[in-house]
Tab-separated table of C-alpha atoms in Angstrom:
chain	number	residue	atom	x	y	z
K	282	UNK	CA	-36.329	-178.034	49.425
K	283	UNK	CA	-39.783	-177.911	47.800
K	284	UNK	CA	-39.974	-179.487	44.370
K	285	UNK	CA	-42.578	-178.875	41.862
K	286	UNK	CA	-46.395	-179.070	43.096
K	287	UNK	CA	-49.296	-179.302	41.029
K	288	UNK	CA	-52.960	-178.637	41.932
K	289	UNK	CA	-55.257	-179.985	41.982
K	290	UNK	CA	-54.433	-183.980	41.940
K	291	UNK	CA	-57.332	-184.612	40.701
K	292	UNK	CA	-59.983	-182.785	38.196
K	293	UNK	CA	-63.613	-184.100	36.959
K	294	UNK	CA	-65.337	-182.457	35.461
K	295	UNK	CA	-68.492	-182.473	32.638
K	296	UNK	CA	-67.979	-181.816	29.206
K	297	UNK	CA	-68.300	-178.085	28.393
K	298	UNK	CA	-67.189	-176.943	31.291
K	299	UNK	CA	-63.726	-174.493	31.579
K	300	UNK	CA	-60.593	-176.224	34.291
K	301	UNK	CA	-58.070	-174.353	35.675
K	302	UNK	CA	-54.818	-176.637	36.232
K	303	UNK	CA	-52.054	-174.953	38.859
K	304	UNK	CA	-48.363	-175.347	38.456
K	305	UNK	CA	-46.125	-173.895	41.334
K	306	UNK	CA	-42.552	-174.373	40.256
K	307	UNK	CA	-39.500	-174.539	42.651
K	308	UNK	CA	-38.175	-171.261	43.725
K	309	UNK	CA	-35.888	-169.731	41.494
K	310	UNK	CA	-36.584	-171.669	38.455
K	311	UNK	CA	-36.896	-169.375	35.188
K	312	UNK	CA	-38.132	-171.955	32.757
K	313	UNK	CA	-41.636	-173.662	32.907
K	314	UNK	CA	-43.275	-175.929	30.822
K	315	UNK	CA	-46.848	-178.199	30.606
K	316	UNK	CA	-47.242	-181.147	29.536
K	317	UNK	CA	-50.025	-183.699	28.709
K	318	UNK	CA	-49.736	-187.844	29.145
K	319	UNK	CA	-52.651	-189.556	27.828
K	320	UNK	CA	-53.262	-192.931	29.625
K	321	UNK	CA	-49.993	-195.578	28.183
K	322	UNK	CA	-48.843	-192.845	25.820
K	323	UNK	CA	-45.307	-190.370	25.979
K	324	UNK	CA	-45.730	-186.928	27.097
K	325	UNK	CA	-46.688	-184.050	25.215
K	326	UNK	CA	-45.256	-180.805	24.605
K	327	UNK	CA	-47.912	-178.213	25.494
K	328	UNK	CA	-46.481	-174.868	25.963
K	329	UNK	CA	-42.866	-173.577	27.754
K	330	UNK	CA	-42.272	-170.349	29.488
K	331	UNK	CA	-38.551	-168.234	30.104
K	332	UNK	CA	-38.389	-165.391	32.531
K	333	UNK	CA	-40.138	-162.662	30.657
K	334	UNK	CA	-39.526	-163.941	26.990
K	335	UNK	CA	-42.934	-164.445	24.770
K	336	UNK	CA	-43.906	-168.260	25.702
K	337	UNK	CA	-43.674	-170.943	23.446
K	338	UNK	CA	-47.275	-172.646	22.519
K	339	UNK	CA	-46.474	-174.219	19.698
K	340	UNK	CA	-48.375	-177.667	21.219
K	341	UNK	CA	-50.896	-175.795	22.428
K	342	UNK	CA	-53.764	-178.616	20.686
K	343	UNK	CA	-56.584	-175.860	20.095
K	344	UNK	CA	-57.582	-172.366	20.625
K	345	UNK	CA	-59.378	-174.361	24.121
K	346	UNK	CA	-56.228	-173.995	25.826
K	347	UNK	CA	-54.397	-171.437	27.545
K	348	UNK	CA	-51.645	-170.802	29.685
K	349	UNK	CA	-50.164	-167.506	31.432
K	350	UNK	CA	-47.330	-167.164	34.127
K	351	UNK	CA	-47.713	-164.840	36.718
K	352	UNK	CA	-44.574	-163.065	37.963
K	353	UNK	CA	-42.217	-165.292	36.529
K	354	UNK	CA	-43.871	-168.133	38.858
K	355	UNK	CA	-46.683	-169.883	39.436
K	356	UNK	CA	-48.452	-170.952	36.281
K	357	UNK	CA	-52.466	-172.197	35.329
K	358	UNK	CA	-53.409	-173.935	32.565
K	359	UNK	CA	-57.113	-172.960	31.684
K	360	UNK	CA	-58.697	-175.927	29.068
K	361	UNK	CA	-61.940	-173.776	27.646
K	362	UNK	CA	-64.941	-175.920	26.961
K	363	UNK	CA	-63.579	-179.366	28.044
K	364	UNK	CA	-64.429	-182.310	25.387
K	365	UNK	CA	-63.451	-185.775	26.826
K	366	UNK	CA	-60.452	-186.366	24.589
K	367	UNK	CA	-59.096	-183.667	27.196
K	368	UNK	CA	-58.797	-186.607	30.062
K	369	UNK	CA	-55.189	-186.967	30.524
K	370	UNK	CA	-52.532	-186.096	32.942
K	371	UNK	CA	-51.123	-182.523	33.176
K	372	UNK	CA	-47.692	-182.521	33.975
K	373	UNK	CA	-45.645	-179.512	35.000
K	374	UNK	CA	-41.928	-178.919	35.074
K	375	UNK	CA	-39.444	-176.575	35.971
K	376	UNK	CA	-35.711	-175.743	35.162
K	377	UNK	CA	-33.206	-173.641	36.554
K	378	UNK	CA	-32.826	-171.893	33.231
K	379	UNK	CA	-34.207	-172.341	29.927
K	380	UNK	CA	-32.974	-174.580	27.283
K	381	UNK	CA	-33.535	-178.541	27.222
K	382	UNK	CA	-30.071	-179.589	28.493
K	383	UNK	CA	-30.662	-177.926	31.817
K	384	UNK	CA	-32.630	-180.893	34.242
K	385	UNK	CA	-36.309	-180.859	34.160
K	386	UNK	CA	-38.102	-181.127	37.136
K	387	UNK	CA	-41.572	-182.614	37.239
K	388	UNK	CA	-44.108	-182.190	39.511
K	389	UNK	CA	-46.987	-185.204	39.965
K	390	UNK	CA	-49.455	-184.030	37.631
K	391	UNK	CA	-52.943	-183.499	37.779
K	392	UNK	CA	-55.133	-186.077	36.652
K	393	UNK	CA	-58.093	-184.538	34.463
K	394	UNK	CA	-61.342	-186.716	33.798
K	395	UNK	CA	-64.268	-185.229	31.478
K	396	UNK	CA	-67.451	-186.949	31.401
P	218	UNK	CA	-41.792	-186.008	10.929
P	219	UNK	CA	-39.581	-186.019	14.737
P	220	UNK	CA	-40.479	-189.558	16.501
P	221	UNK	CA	-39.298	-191.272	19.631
P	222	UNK	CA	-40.270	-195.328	19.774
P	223	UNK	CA	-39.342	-198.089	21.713
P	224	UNK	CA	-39.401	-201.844	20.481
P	225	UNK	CA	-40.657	-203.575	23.749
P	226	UNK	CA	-43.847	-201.765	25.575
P	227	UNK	CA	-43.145	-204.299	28.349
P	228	UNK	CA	-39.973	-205.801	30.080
P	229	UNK	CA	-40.153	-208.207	32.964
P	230	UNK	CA	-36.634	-209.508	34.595
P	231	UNK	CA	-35.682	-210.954	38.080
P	232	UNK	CA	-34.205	-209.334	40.633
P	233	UNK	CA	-30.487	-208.723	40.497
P	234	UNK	CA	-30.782	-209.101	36.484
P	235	UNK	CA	-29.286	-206.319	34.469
P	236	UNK	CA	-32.046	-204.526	32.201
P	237	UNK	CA	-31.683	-203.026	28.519
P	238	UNK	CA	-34.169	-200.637	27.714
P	239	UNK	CA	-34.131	-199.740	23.715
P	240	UNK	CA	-35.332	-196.655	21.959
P	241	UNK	CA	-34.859	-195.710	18.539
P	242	UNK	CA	-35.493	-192.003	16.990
P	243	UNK	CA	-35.955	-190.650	13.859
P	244	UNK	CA	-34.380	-187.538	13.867
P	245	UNK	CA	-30.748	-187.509	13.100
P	246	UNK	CA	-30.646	-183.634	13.689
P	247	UNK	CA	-31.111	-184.671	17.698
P	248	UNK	CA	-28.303	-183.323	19.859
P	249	UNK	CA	-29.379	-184.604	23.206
P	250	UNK	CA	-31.036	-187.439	25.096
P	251	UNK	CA	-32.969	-188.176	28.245
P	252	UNK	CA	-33.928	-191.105	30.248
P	253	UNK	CA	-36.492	-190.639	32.527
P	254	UNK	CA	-37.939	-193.132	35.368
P	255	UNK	CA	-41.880	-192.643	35.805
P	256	UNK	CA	-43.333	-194.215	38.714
P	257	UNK	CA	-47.482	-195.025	39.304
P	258	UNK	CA	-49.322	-191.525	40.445
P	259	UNK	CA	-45.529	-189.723	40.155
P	260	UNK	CA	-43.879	-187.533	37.740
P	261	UNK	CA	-40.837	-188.347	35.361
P	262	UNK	CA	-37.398	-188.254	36.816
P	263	UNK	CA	-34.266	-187.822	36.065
P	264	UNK	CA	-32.192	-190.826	35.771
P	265	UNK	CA	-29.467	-189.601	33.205
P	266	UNK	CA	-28.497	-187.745	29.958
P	267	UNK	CA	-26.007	-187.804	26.891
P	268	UNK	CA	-24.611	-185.959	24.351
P	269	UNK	CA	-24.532	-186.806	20.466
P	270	UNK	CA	-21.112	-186.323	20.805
P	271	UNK	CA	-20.719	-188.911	22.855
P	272	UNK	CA	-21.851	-192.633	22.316
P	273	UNK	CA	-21.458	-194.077	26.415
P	274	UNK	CA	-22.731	-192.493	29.732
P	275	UNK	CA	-22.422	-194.286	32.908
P	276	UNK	CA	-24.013	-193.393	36.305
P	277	UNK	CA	-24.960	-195.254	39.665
P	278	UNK	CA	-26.068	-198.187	37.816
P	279	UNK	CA	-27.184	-196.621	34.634
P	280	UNK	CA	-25.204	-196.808	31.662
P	281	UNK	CA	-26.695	-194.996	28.488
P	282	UNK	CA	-25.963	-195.990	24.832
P	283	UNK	CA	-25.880	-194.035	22.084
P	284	UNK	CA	-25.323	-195.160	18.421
P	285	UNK	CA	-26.196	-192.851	15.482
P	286	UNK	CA	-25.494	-194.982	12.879
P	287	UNK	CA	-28.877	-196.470	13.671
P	288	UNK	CA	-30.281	-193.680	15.550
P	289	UNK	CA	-30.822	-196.290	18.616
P	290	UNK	CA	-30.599	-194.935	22.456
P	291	UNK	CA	-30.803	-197.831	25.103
P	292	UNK	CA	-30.516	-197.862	28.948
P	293	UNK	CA	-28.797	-200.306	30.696
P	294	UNK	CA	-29.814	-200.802	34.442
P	295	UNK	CA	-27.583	-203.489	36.590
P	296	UNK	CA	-28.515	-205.188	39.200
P	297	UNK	CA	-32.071	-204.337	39.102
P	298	UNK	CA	-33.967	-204.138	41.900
P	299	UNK	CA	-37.821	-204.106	42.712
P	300	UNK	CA	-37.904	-200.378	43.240
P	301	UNK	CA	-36.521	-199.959	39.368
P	302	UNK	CA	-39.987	-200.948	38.574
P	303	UNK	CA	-41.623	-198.539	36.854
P	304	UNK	CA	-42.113	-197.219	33.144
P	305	UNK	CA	-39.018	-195.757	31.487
P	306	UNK	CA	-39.346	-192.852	28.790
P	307	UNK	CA	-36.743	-191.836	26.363
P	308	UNK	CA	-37.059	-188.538	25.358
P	309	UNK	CA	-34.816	-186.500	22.508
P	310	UNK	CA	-34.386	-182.765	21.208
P	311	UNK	CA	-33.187	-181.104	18.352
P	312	UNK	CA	-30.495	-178.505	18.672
P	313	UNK	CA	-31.717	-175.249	18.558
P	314	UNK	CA	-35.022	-176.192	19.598
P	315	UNK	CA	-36.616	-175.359	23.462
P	316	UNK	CA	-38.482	-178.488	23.599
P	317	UNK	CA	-38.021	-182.229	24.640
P	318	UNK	CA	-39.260	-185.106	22.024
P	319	UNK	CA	-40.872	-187.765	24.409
P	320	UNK	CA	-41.326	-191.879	23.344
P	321	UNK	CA	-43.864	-193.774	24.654
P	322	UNK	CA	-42.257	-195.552	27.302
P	323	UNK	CA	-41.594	-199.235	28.366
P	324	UNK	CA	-42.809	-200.815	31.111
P	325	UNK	CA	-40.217	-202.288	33.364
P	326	UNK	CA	-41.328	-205.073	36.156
P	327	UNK	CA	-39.037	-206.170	38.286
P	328	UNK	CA	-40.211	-209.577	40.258
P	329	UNK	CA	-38.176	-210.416	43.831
């Protein structure tokens, strides 16, 4: 079946300007979460949603970025005002259910560049 | 503060070597770890998981490690072939917690 996509692959954009990042997760999955890789670094906890529970944004790095999951779905990451310490791959991934010991799927990420 | 390292950024081995990937982590509250396989323009995968209540893990050619005493994780890949190439993450969380403590991730390069 479908895994996890991510849209779009690629993002530039200028400084100042808002991004929307897309995250559809495979079917059936309740728990989503974002993550950020800067370039040679670990990834990033951003934010984690589960079914209708109040999301987790906890690494959330400023008031700049959002996050909202529509019907229990498909999710966008909005990054308000880019700055160009913002350039770094968004990662998605899904699980069946919540909780870190259930598999995380990834999708390939969408590579964001601010000039 | 939580923390996820690894000693070598960069491991290069020949073909049909067997590969040790180390990772060592700070929190000794950490109930569960991951290994995950990233490769160029792709996202993490899945390669395999353990317990803190257990100390060995073995899969298709994966064997995990896990000693507390020294908080140290390592990933043992036999055989290794080219397509192992690729960077290799550790990644650890804390019971009770909904979220996954990622390393910085080694480097592995596999030459024919």
């Amino acid at each position: 079946g479908a895994g996890v996509s991510q849209s779009p692959s690629n993002k530039v954009t200028e400084k100042g300007k808002d991004v929307e990042l897309r995250c559809d997760p495979i079917s059936g999955h309740t728990a989503l979460y974002w993550y950020r890789q800067s370039l040679g670094q670990g990834l990033e906890f951003l934010i984690y949603f589960q079914g209708n529970s109040a999301p987790d944004k906890s690494g959330l790095p400023s008031d700049r970025f959002s996050a909202e999951r529509t019907g229990g779905s498909v999710s966008t990451l909005t990054i308000q005002r880019t700055q160009q310490e913002d350039s770094a791959v968004y990662l998605c991934a899904s699980s069946l259910h919540g909780g870190t010991t259930y598999e995380q799927y990834f999708g390939p990420g969408t590579r964001l560049t601010v000039t | 503060g939580e923390s996820v390292g690894l000693h070598l950024p960069t491991l290069s081995v020949q073909e049909g070597d067997n590969s040790i990937i180390n990772c060592a982590y700070s929190n000794s509250a950490s109930d569960y770890f991951i290994w995950y396989k990233q490769e160029s323009g792709k996202g993490p995968q899945f390669i395999i998981d353990i317990r803190s209540n257990m100390d060995k893990r073995q899969g298709q050619r994966v064997t995990v490690l896990l000693n507390k005493t020294v908080k140290h994780l390592s990933l043992q890949i036999a055989a290794t072939q080219p397509g192992d190439s690729a960077v290799y993450f550790c990644a650890e969380n804390m019971a009770g917690f909904q979220k996954l403590v990622f390393g910085t991730g080694t480097r592995l390069l596999v030459s024919p």
